[in-house]
Amino acid sequence: MALLKCYILLQEAWTGSSQHCSGTNMENSSYSHPSLLTLSFGQIMEVKYFYSALVLLCFVMIVVSNGAVISAIVIHRSLQEPMFIFVAFLCVNGLYGSLIFFPFLFVNLLSKTHVISYIGCIIQVFGIHTFISCEVTILAVMAFDRYVCICNPLRYKSIMSLATVFKLIGAAWLYVIFLITIHLILTIRLPLCGSVIQKIYCDNWSVVRLSCIDTTVNNVFGLLITAAIMCLMPVLTLVSYVQILWVCMQSSKVFRAKALQTCTPHLITLTYFVADVLFEILLPRFPSTVLPYELRILMSVQAFVIAPILHPLIYGWKLREIRLRVLQMFGAKQIANLQNNL
């Protein structure tokens, strides 16, 4: 009798679990990727024309300023050196991120319905995450360039040849594209139960949180990517600058001043950008009531606005060679000649 009861209990448990699994599969199979996703603009739509004009102004400023720096470096052979080439690719990345972000935002601000197609959302996720990640990897490569220049000046030209420069830039991009592509494949496989993105643009976490199934794999891989890019690259940059600082402390005041002049803009950019991105990564993990929604929006768009504007201003104006060439391009030859004589 005891064996019979055990058999009946096992059979009931098996039948129940089978029904539960089949029900779960049916439930999951009824969900797929929605064709349209809704973005959350909230109360900013009350002054949408003001924000539309502001977005357009920022976009034009970014295109003109970054385009000017890139053109100056491409046109003038005297600027085709490793440091300036890295600056040019940093500006190219800023243009790339702006093209992914601003047109979508501008169109949605002027639209009555704030929607984006699922494919468009995935494209924006890829673009935004590659832009942010490439920003950090290029800054890490630039730190290595400054390390070789300051700590090994006699071997600099032999180590940092143009071929090496383009290999480093290619490696920085491929490293990011490989990791982000895997991350995006893990996201695309997820069925979605909802269609409302809790932001004014698409990012990976906003899509993943709409999933109907367990997202542990996505969360773990997301942490690994954060560690591999947003933690590892700044650490490598910091190591380079510790070595530079050590050499500067043992050098003359003139050498120290020149080294700090070229390195300070880099440190400012990296510190601000990494702090902003880490804030954006951590903020969605907290309740939405921690900060007002408008402030959350403002904080979330800084990486796409401040960094692309900051690069031409810091590098294009701080580095004398680029500043002179840009002034000459815009016809300010008298100002350029005056600064050249100073």
Short mmCIF file of C-alpha atoms in Angstrom, two decimals:
data_model
loop_
_atom_site.label_atom_id
_atom_site.label_comp_id
_atom_site.label_asym_id
_atom_site.label_seq_id
_atom_site.Cartn_x
_atom_site.Cartn_y
_atom_site.Cartn_z
CA MET A 1 0.00 0.00 0.00
CA ALA A 2 2.82 2.38 0.85
CA LEU A 3 4.49 1.69 -2.51
CA LEU A 4 1.16 2.22 -4.28
CA LYS A 5 0.65 5.59 -2.56
CA CYS A 6 4.17 6.67 -3.49
CA TYR A 7 3.56 5.68 -7.12
CA ILE A 8 0.28 7.67 -7.22
CA LEU A 9 1.97 10.74 -5.68
CA LEU A 10 4.86 10.57 -8.18
CA GLN A 11 2.45 10.20 -11.07
CA GLU A 12 0.42 13.23 -9.91
CA ALA A 13 3.59 15.30 -9.47
CA TRP A 14 4.85 14.34 -12.94
CA THR A 15 1.49 15.11 -14.55
CA GLY A 16 1.27 18.46 -12.77
CA SER A 17 4.80 19.50 -13.74
CA SER A 18 4.21 18.45 -17.35
CA GLN A 19 1.04 20.54 -17.51
CA HIS A 20 2.90 23.48 -15.95
CA CYS A 21 5.75 23.22 -18.44
CA SER A 22 3.43 22.94 -21.41
CA GLY A 23 1.43 25.88 -20.12
CA THR A 24 4.60 27.91 -19.73
CA ASN A 25 5.74 27.04 -23.24
CA MET A 26 2.36 27.97 -24.64
CA GLU A 27 2.45 31.22 -22.70
CA ASN A 28 5.95 32.07 -23.95
CA SER A 29 5.15 31.04 -27.50
CA SER A 30 2.22 33.47 -27.53
CA TYR A 31 4.68 36.34 -27.08
CA SER A 32 7.15 37.55 -29.65
CA HIS A 33 8.83 40.79 -30.55
CA PRO A 34 6.25 43.60 -30.82
CA SER A 35 6.46 45.46 -34.10
CA LEU A 36 6.40 48.83 -32.32
CA LEU A 37 7.78 49.98 -28.98
CA THR A 38 6.58 53.07 -27.14
CA LEU A 39 9.07 55.54 -25.69
CA SER A 40 8.37 57.45 -22.47
CA PHE A 41 8.72 61.21 -22.90
CA GLY A 42 6.54 62.23 -19.96
CA GLN A 43 5.97 65.92 -19.26
CA ILE A 44 8.73 67.18 -21.54
CA MET A 45 6.20 67.01 -24.38
CA GLU A 46 4.51 70.08 -22.91
CA VAL A 47 7.43 72.13 -24.23
CA LYS A 48 8.38 69.84 -27.09
CA TYR A 49 9.19 72.63 -29.55
CA PHE A 50 11.73 74.12 -27.15
CA TYR A 51 13.40 70.72 -26.70
CA SER A 52 13.24 70.07 -30.45
CA ALA A 53 15.08 73.31 -31.15
CA LEU A 54 17.62 72.48 -28.42
CA VAL A 55 18.21 68.99 -29.86
CA LEU A 56 18.66 70.42 -33.36
CA LEU A 57 21.10 73.07 -32.08
CA CYS A 58 23.17 70.48 -30.20
CA PHE A 59 23.26 68.20 -33.23
CA VAL A 60 24.43 71.00 -35.55
CA MET A 61 27.09 72.09 -33.04
CA ILE A 62 28.38 68.52 -32.74
CA VAL A 63 28.48 67.96 -36.51
CA VAL A 64 30.20 71.29 -37.25
CA SER A 65 32.75 71.16 -34.40
CA ASN A 66 33.71 67.51 -34.81
CA GLY A 67 33.67 67.79 -38.59
CA ALA A 68 36.03 70.78 -38.41
CA VAL A 69 38.56 68.92 -36.26
CA ILE A 70 38.40 65.79 -38.46
CA SER A 71 38.76 67.85 -41.66
CA ALA A 72 41.73 69.79 -40.28
CA ILE A 73 43.55 66.56 -39.38
CA VAL A 74 42.74 64.85 -42.69
CA ILE A 75 43.67 67.83 -44.89
CA HIS A 76 46.92 68.91 -43.23
CA ARG A 77 49.73 66.37 -43.37
CA SER A 78 51.50 68.06 -40.44
CA LEU A 79 48.64 66.88 -38.20
CA GLN A 80 48.75 63.27 -39.39
CA GLU A 81 50.61 62.07 -36.32
CA PRO A 82 49.46 59.43 -33.80
CA MET A 83 48.10 61.85 -31.19
CA PHE A 84 46.05 63.83 -33.71
CA ILE A 85 44.83 60.71 -35.51
CA PHE A 86 43.48 59.37 -32.20
CA VAL A 87 41.72 62.72 -31.65
CA ALA A 88 40.19 62.45 -35.14
CA PHE A 89 38.80 58.98 -34.42
CA LEU A 90 37.46 60.19 -31.09
CA CYS A 91 35.57 62.88 -33.02
CA VAL A 92 34.41 60.29 -35.59
CA ASN A 93 33.00 58.24 -32.73
CA GLY A 94 31.23 61.34 -31.41
CA LEU A 95 29.60 61.89 -34.80
CA TYR A 96 28.62 58.22 -34.94
CA GLY A 97 26.94 58.36 -31.53
CA SER A 98 25.14 61.59 -32.40
CA LEU A 99 23.76 60.16 -35.65
CA ILE A 100 22.39 57.18 -33.74
CA PHE A 101 20.82 59.30 -31.00
CA PHE A 102 19.69 62.75 -32.18
CA PRO A 103 17.67 62.00 -35.38
CA PHE A 104 15.52 59.43 -33.53
CA LEU A 105 15.00 61.88 -30.67
CA PHE A 106 14.17 64.84 -32.93
CA VAL A 107 11.58 62.89 -34.94
CA ASN A 108 9.88 61.53 -31.81
CA LEU A 109 9.73 64.96 -30.17
CA LEU A 110 7.77 66.31 -33.15
CA SER A 111 5.58 63.21 -33.55
CA LYS A 112 2.19 62.72 -31.95
CA THR A 113 2.98 59.09 -31.15
CA HIS A 114 6.35 58.36 -29.59
CA VAL A 115 7.04 54.95 -31.05
CA ILE A 116 10.00 53.18 -32.58
CA SER A 117 10.02 49.94 -34.54
CA TYR A 118 11.55 46.90 -32.87
CA ILE A 119 14.25 46.72 -35.55
CA GLY A 120 14.94 50.44 -35.16
CA CYS A 121 15.18 49.96 -31.41
CA ILE A 122 17.70 47.12 -31.80
CA ILE A 123 19.76 49.23 -34.21
CA GLN A 124 19.76 52.08 -31.70
CA VAL A 125 20.77 49.71 -28.88
CA PHE A 126 23.74 48.49 -30.94
CA GLY A 127 24.73 52.02 -31.94
CA ILE A 128 24.46 53.52 -28.46
CA HIS A 129 26.38 50.74 -26.74
CA THR A 130 29.14 50.62 -29.36
CA PHE A 131 29.48 54.42 -29.20
CA ILE A 132 29.82 54.45 -25.41
CA SER A 133 32.19 51.48 -25.35
CA CYS A 134 34.39 52.75 -28.20
CA GLU A 135 34.69 56.07 -26.41
CA VAL A 136 36.34 54.33 -23.47
CA THR A 137 38.53 51.98 -25.53
CA ILE A 138 39.84 54.82 -27.72
CA LEU A 139 40.65 56.87 -24.62
CA ALA A 140 42.57 53.86 -23.26
CA VAL A 141 44.55 53.61 -26.52
CA MET A 142 45.26 57.35 -26.33
CA ALA A 143 46.61 56.88 -22.81
CA PHE A 144 48.97 54.20 -24.12
CA ASP A 145 50.12 56.59 -26.84
CA ARG A 146 50.88 59.29 -24.25
CA TYR A 147 52.71 56.73 -22.10
CA VAL A 148 55.01 55.73 -24.97
CA CYS A 149 55.56 59.37 -25.97
CA ILE A 150 56.48 60.58 -22.48
CA CYS A 151 58.12 57.51 -20.95
CA ASN A 152 59.91 56.23 -24.10
CA PRO A 153 60.44 59.35 -26.25
CA LEU A 154 63.44 57.96 -28.14
CA ARG A 155 61.50 54.87 -29.27
CA TYR A 156 58.18 56.65 -29.84
CA LYS A 157 58.35 56.92 -33.65
CA SER A 158 59.45 53.33 -34.07
CA ILE A 159 56.75 51.97 -31.72
CA MET A 160 53.83 54.23 -32.72
CA SER A 161 54.04 54.04 -36.49
CA LEU A 162 50.94 54.86 -38.54
CA ALA A 163 50.39 51.14 -39.14
CA THR A 164 50.44 50.52 -35.38
CA VAL A 165 48.06 53.42 -34.79
CA PHE A 166 45.45 52.05 -37.18
CA LYS A 167 45.88 48.53 -35.77
CA LEU A 168 45.21 49.85 -32.26
CA ILE A 169 42.14 51.75 -33.43
CA GLY A 170 40.88 48.67 -35.31
CA ALA A 171 41.44 46.49 -32.25
CA ALA A 172 39.57 48.99 -30.06
CA TRP A 173 36.56 48.89 -32.39
CA LEU A 174 36.57 45.12 -33.00
CA TYR A 175 36.86 44.38 -29.28
CA VAL A 176 33.74 46.43 -28.63
CA ILE A 177 31.77 45.20 -31.65
CA PHE A 178 32.44 41.56 -30.73
CA LEU A 179 31.21 41.95 -27.14
CA ILE A 180 28.20 44.12 -27.98
CA THR A 181 27.12 41.79 -30.81
CA ILE A 182 27.04 38.79 -28.46
CA HIS A 183 25.13 40.86 -25.91
CA LEU A 184 22.60 41.92 -28.55
CA ILE A 185 22.10 38.34 -29.79
CA LEU A 186 21.23 37.33 -26.22
CA THR A 187 18.70 40.18 -26.13
CA ILE A 188 17.09 39.41 -29.50
CA ARG A 189 16.35 35.82 -28.44
CA LEU A 190 14.12 37.08 -25.59
CA PRO A 191 10.35 37.16 -26.10
CA LEU A 192 8.84 40.44 -24.87
CA CYS A 193 5.68 40.78 -22.79
CA GLY A 194 5.58 44.58 -22.82
CA SER A 195 6.16 47.32 -25.35
CA VAL A 196 6.88 50.44 -23.25
CA ILE A 197 10.49 51.60 -23.00
CA GLN A 198 10.98 53.61 -19.82
CA LYS A 199 13.32 56.06 -21.56
CA ILE A 200 13.36 58.47 -24.47
CA TYR A 201 15.68 56.11 -26.36
CA CYS A 202 16.38 52.38 -26.54
CA ASP A 203 19.15 50.78 -24.55
CA ASN A 204 19.78 47.12 -23.83
CA TRP A 205 18.51 47.05 -20.24
CA SER A 206 15.24 48.79 -21.21
CA VAL A 207 14.54 46.03 -23.74
CA VAL A 208 15.66 43.15 -21.52
CA ARG A 209 13.39 44.21 -18.67
CA LEU A 210 10.36 43.72 -20.98
CA SER A 211 11.13 40.01 -21.34
CA CYS A 212 8.70 37.24 -20.43
CA ILE A 213 11.39 34.76 -19.37
CA ASP A 214 14.33 34.59 -17.02
CA THR A 215 17.10 37.03 -18.01
CA THR A 216 19.89 35.78 -15.75
CA VAL A 217 22.18 35.02 -18.70
CA ASN A 218 21.72 38.55 -20.06
CA ASN A 219 22.32 40.10 -16.65
CA VAL A 220 25.49 38.10 -16.03
CA PHE A 221 26.89 38.82 -19.49
CA GLY A 222 25.99 42.49 -19.06
CA LEU A 223 28.05 42.60 -15.86
CA LEU A 224 30.95 40.92 -17.65
CA ILE A 225 30.82 43.50 -20.45
CA THR A 226 30.69 46.32 -17.91
CA ALA A 227 33.76 44.88 -16.22
CA ALA A 228 35.58 44.24 -19.53
CA ILE A 229 34.98 47.75 -20.87
CA MET A 230 33.87 50.27 -18.26
CA CYS A 231 36.20 48.93 -15.55
CA LEU A 232 39.16 47.35 -17.37
CA MET A 233 39.78 50.22 -19.82
CA PRO A 234 39.84 52.99 -17.17
CA VAL A 235 42.18 50.81 -15.07
CA LEU A 236 44.57 50.41 -18.03
CA THR A 237 44.36 54.17 -18.59
CA LEU A 238 45.09 54.82 -14.93
CA VAL A 239 48.13 52.52 -15.05
CA SER A 240 49.48 54.48 -18.04
CA TYR A 241 49.03 57.79 -16.25
CA VAL A 242 50.62 56.55 -13.04
CA GLN A 243 53.71 55.74 -15.09
CA ILE A 244 53.54 59.15 -16.77
CA LEU A 245 53.18 60.90 -13.41
CA TRP A 246 56.21 59.03 -12.07
CA VAL A 247 58.34 60.15 -15.02
CA CYS A 248 57.07 63.74 -14.69
CA MET A 249 58.02 63.87 -11.03
CA GLN A 250 61.61 63.05 -11.97
CA SER A 251 61.80 65.51 -14.88
CA SER A 252 62.26 69.25 -15.29
CA LYS A 253 59.47 71.77 -14.78
CA VAL A 254 59.28 72.53 -18.50
CA PHE A 255 58.91 68.84 -19.41
CA ARG A 256 56.37 68.37 -16.62
CA ALA A 257 54.27 71.33 -17.78
CA LYS A 258 54.25 70.14 -21.39
CA ALA A 259 53.31 66.58 -20.40
CA LEU A 260 50.48 67.75 -18.16
CA GLN A 261 49.22 70.07 -20.90
CA THR A 262 48.67 67.15 -23.27
CA CYS A 263 47.39 64.71 -20.64
CA THR A 264 44.98 66.90 -18.64
CA PRO A 265 42.24 67.08 -21.33
CA HIS A 266 42.37 63.31 -21.65
CA LEU A 267 41.94 62.77 -17.91
CA ILE A 268 39.06 65.27 -17.72
CA THR A 269 37.23 63.57 -20.60
CA LEU A 270 37.72 60.05 -19.24
CA THR A 271 36.72 60.91 -15.67
CA TYR A 272 33.56 62.70 -16.69
CA PHE A 273 32.49 60.14 -19.28
CA VAL A 274 33.04 57.03 -17.11
CA ALA A 275 31.28 58.63 -14.13
CA ASP A 276 28.30 59.55 -16.31
CA VAL A 277 28.04 56.10 -17.91
CA LEU A 278 28.35 54.25 -14.59
CA PHE A 279 25.62 56.50 -13.18
CA GLU A 280 23.42 55.60 -16.14
CA ILE A 281 24.12 51.87 -15.71
CA LEU A 282 23.33 51.86 -11.99
CA LEU A 283 20.35 54.25 -11.91
CA PRO A 284 17.79 51.90 -13.59
CA ARG A 285 18.50 49.32 -10.87
CA PHE A 286 16.99 51.66 -8.26
CA PRO A 287 13.31 52.61 -7.85
CA SER A 288 12.08 55.25 -10.31
CA THR A 289 11.15 57.53 -7.41
CA VAL A 290 14.78 58.08 -6.42
CA LEU A 291 15.05 61.04 -8.83
CA PRO A 292 12.44 63.12 -10.66
CA TYR A 293 11.75 61.82 -14.16
CA GLU A 294 12.94 65.01 -15.89
CA LEU A 295 16.25 64.85 -14.00
CA ARG A 296 16.66 61.18 -14.96
CA ILE A 297 16.19 62.13 -18.62
CA LEU A 298 18.73 64.94 -18.32
CA MET A 299 21.29 62.64 -16.73
CA SER A 300 20.69 59.88 -19.29
CA VAL A 301 21.38 62.06 -22.35
CA GLN A 302 24.57 63.72 -21.09
CA ALA A 303 26.87 61.09 -22.60
CA PHE A 304 25.43 61.80 -26.07
CA VAL A 305 25.57 65.59 -25.73
CA ILE A 306 28.47 66.63 -23.50
CA ALA A 307 31.16 64.20 -24.72
CA PRO A 308 30.79 64.92 -28.49
CA ILE A 309 30.81 68.68 -27.77
CA LEU A 310 33.61 68.41 -25.21
CA HIS A 311 36.10 66.64 -27.49
CA PRO A 312 36.41 69.39 -30.14
CA LEU A 313 36.51 72.07 -27.46
CA ILE A 314 39.13 70.34 -25.30
CA TYR A 315 41.33 68.83 -28.01
CA GLY A 316 40.60 71.22 -30.86
CA TRP A 317 41.13 74.34 -28.76
CA LYS A 318 43.63 73.10 -26.20
CA LEU A 319 46.02 71.52 -28.74
CA ARG A 320 47.59 74.50 -30.44
CA GLU A 321 48.31 72.77 -33.76
CA ILE A 322 44.68 71.77 -34.30
CA ARG A 323 43.38 75.16 -33.13
CA LEU A 324 45.48 77.04 -35.69
CA ARG A 325 44.42 74.80 -38.57
CA VAL A 326 40.73 75.04 -37.66
CA LEU A 327 40.94 78.85 -37.46
CA GLN A 328 42.59 78.91 -40.88
CA MET A 329 39.85 76.68 -42.30
CA PHE A 330 37.17 79.11 -41.14
CA GLY A 331 39.03 82.06 -42.68
CA ALA A 332 40.40 83.55 -39.44
CA LYS A 333 43.92 83.77 -40.86
CA GLN A 334 44.87 86.93 -38.96
CA ILE A 335 43.95 85.35 -35.62
CA ALA A 336 45.76 82.13 -36.57
CA ASN A 337 48.89 84.03 -37.63
CA LEU A 338 48.80 86.08 -34.42
CA GLN A 339 48.57 82.94 -32.27
CA ASN A 340 51.25 81.28 -34.36
CA ASN A 341 53.65 84.11 -33.55
CA LEU A 342 52.94 83.94 -29.80
#
